[in-house]
């Protein structure tokens, strides 16, 4: 089985921090966000303090990048609350 991974230039790879979110393709950004959202509960319940801090940091980085790319994203009216 031939498995290929995206090659990452050295200038966007950040040891211990992951790839710079701005350097990710949209598909990669969405995949990473989905994975972090999927693992949030387990990290919160069972991860070390360092794991939780890292998870929070990376989630924030990726979510900010998503919002930068898609400032006019579709908002579901059913998800809005009356204030």
PDB file of C-alpha atoms in Angstrom:
ATOM      1  CA  UNK A   1       0.000   0.000   0.000  1.00  0.00           C
ATOM      2  CA  UNK A   2       1.456   3.323  -1.081  1.00  0.00           C
ATOM      3  CA  UNK A   3       0.644   6.059   1.445  1.00  0.00           C
ATOM      4  CA  UNK A   4       1.583   9.619   0.557  1.00  0.00           C
ATOM      5  CA  UNK A   5       1.565  12.584   2.852  1.00  0.00           C
ATOM      6  CA  UNK A   6       1.558  16.229   1.919  1.00  0.00           C
ATOM      7  CA  UNK A   7       5.092  17.545   1.937  1.00  0.00           C
ATOM      8  CA  UNK A   8       5.532  20.514   4.231  1.00  0.00           C
ATOM      9  CA  UNK A   9       8.192  23.149   3.546  1.00  0.00           C
ATOM     10  CA  UNK A  10      10.519  23.747   6.477  1.00  0.00           C
ATOM     11  CA  UNK A  11       9.396  27.377   6.755  1.00  0.00           C
ATOM     12  CA  UNK A  12       5.806  26.389   7.664  1.00  0.00           C
ATOM     13  CA  UNK A  13       6.538  23.392   9.890  1.00  0.00           C
ATOM     14  CA  UNK A  14       6.749  24.453  13.519  1.00  0.00           C
ATOM     15  CA  UNK A  15       8.196  21.728  15.755  1.00  0.00           C
ATOM     16  CA  UNK A  16       5.697  20.881  18.463  1.00  0.00           C
ATOM     17  CA  UNK A  17       3.182  23.398  17.149  1.00  0.00           C
ATOM     18  CA  UNK A  18       2.007  21.863  13.891  1.00  0.00           C
ATOM     19  CA  UNK A  19       1.924  23.365  10.433  1.00  0.00           C
ATOM     20  CA  UNK A  20       1.154  27.070  10.210  1.00  0.00           C
ATOM     21  CA  UNK A  21      -2.619  27.166   9.589  1.00  0.00           C
ATOM     22  CA  UNK A  22      -2.187  29.733   6.794  1.00  0.00           C
ATOM     23  CA  UNK A  23      -0.079  27.174   4.901  1.00  0.00           C
ATOM     24  CA  UNK A  24      -2.775  24.477   4.998  1.00  0.00           C
ATOM     25  CA  UNK A  25      -5.033  23.817   2.043  1.00  0.00           C
ATOM     26  CA  UNK A  26      -8.708  24.333   2.776  1.00  0.00           C
ATOM     27  CA  UNK A  27      -9.253  20.560   2.776  1.00  0.00           C
ATOM     28  CA  UNK A  28      -6.395  20.075   5.258  1.00  0.00           C
ATOM     29  CA  UNK A  29      -7.656  22.917   7.455  1.00  0.00           C
ATOM     30  CA  UNK A  30     -11.155  21.423   7.572  1.00  0.00           C
ATOM     31  CA  UNK A  31      -9.794  17.940   8.276  1.00  0.00           C
ATOM     32  CA  UNK A  32      -7.635  19.214  11.160  1.00  0.00           C
ATOM     33  CA  UNK A  33     -10.539  21.198  12.616  1.00  0.00           C
ATOM     34  CA  UNK A  34     -12.839  18.181  12.397  1.00  0.00           C
ATOM     35  CA  UNK A  35     -10.246  16.001  14.133  1.00  0.00           C
ATOM     36  CA  UNK A  36      -9.726  18.516  16.944  1.00  0.00           C
ATOM     37  CA  UNK A  37     -13.453  18.944  17.457  1.00  0.00           C
ATOM     38  CA  UNK A  38     -13.867  15.154  17.501  1.00  0.00           C
ATOM     39  CA  UNK A  39     -11.151  14.719  20.149  1.00  0.00           C
ATOM     40  CA  UNK A  40     -12.128  17.673  22.358  1.00  0.00           C
ATOM     41  CA  UNK A  41     -14.128  15.710  24.927  1.00  0.00           C
ATOM     42  CA  UNK A  42     -11.482  13.029  25.429  1.00  0.00           C
ATOM     43  CA  UNK A  43      -8.721  15.620  25.745  1.00  0.00           C
ATOM     44  CA  UNK A  44     -10.763  17.619  28.245  1.00  0.00           C
ATOM     45  CA  UNK A  45     -11.686  14.581  30.336  1.00  0.00           C
ATOM     46  CA  UNK A  46      -8.479  12.568  30.200  1.00  0.00           C
ATOM     47  CA  UNK A  47      -5.628  14.678  28.820  1.00  0.00           C
ATOM     48  CA  UNK A  48      -2.830  16.210  30.848  1.00  0.00           C
ATOM     49  CA  UNK A  49      -2.765  19.951  31.501  1.00  0.00           C
ATOM     50  CA  UNK A  50      -0.180  20.300  28.717  1.00  0.00           C
ATOM     51  CA  UNK A  51      -2.345  18.291  26.306  1.00  0.00           C
ATOM     52  CA  UNK A  52      -5.367  20.465  27.062  1.00  0.00           C
ATOM     53  CA  UNK A  53      -3.353  23.667  26.673  1.00  0.00           C
ATOM     54  CA  UNK A  54      -1.951  22.465  23.349  1.00  0.00           C
ATOM     55  CA  UNK A  55      -5.405  21.368  22.170  1.00  0.00           C
ATOM     56  CA  UNK A  56      -6.866  24.785  23.059  1.00  0.00           C
ATOM     57  CA  UNK A  57      -4.025  26.627  21.308  1.00  0.00           C
ATOM     58  CA  UNK A  58      -4.231  24.592  18.123  1.00  0.00           C
ATOM     59  CA  UNK A  59      -8.025  24.740  17.973  1.00  0.00           C
ATOM     60  CA  UNK A  60      -7.901  28.513  18.369  1.00  0.00           C
ATOM     61  CA  UNK A  61      -5.262  28.867  15.626  1.00  0.00           C
ATOM     62  CA  UNK A  62      -7.224  26.750  13.173  1.00  0.00           C
ATOM     63  CA  UNK A  63     -10.571  28.390  13.948  1.00  0.00           C
ATOM     64  CA  UNK A  64      -9.079  31.876  13.494  1.00  0.00           C
ATOM     65  CA  UNK A  65      -7.654  30.808  10.128  1.00  0.00           C
ATOM     66  CA  UNK A  66     -11.020  29.390   9.057  1.00  0.00           C
ATOM     67  CA  UNK A  67     -12.775  32.648  10.003  1.00  0.00           C
ATOM     68  CA  UNK A  68     -10.101  34.657   8.181  1.00  0.00           C
ATOM     69  CA  UNK A  69     -10.711  32.652   5.007  1.00  0.00           C
ATOM     70  CA  UNK A  70     -14.490  32.536   5.315  1.00  0.00           C
ATOM     71  CA  UNK A  71     -15.662  35.730   7.069  1.00  0.00           C
ATOM     72  CA  UNK A  72     -19.049  35.472   5.337  1.00  0.00           C
ATOM     73  CA  UNK A  73     -19.612  31.831   6.227  1.00  0.00           C
ATOM     74  CA  UNK A  74     -23.188  30.601   6.184  1.00  0.00           C
ATOM     75  CA  UNK A  75     -24.833  30.938   9.585  1.00  0.00           C
ATOM     76  CA  UNK A  76     -27.779  28.653  10.308  1.00  0.00           C
ATOM     77  CA  UNK A  77     -30.653  30.803  11.665  1.00  0.00           C
ATOM     78  CA  UNK A  78     -31.639  27.876  13.912  1.00  0.00           C
ATOM     79  CA  UNK A  79     -28.292  28.316  15.705  1.00  0.00           C
ATOM     80  CA  UNK A  80     -28.977  31.960  16.648  1.00  0.00           C
ATOM     81  CA  UNK A  81     -30.319  33.055  20.012  1.00  0.00           C
ATOM     82  CA  UNK A  82     -32.543  36.010  20.717  1.00  0.00           C
ATOM     83  CA  UNK A  83     -30.869  38.475  23.051  1.00  0.00           C
TER      84      UNK A  83
END
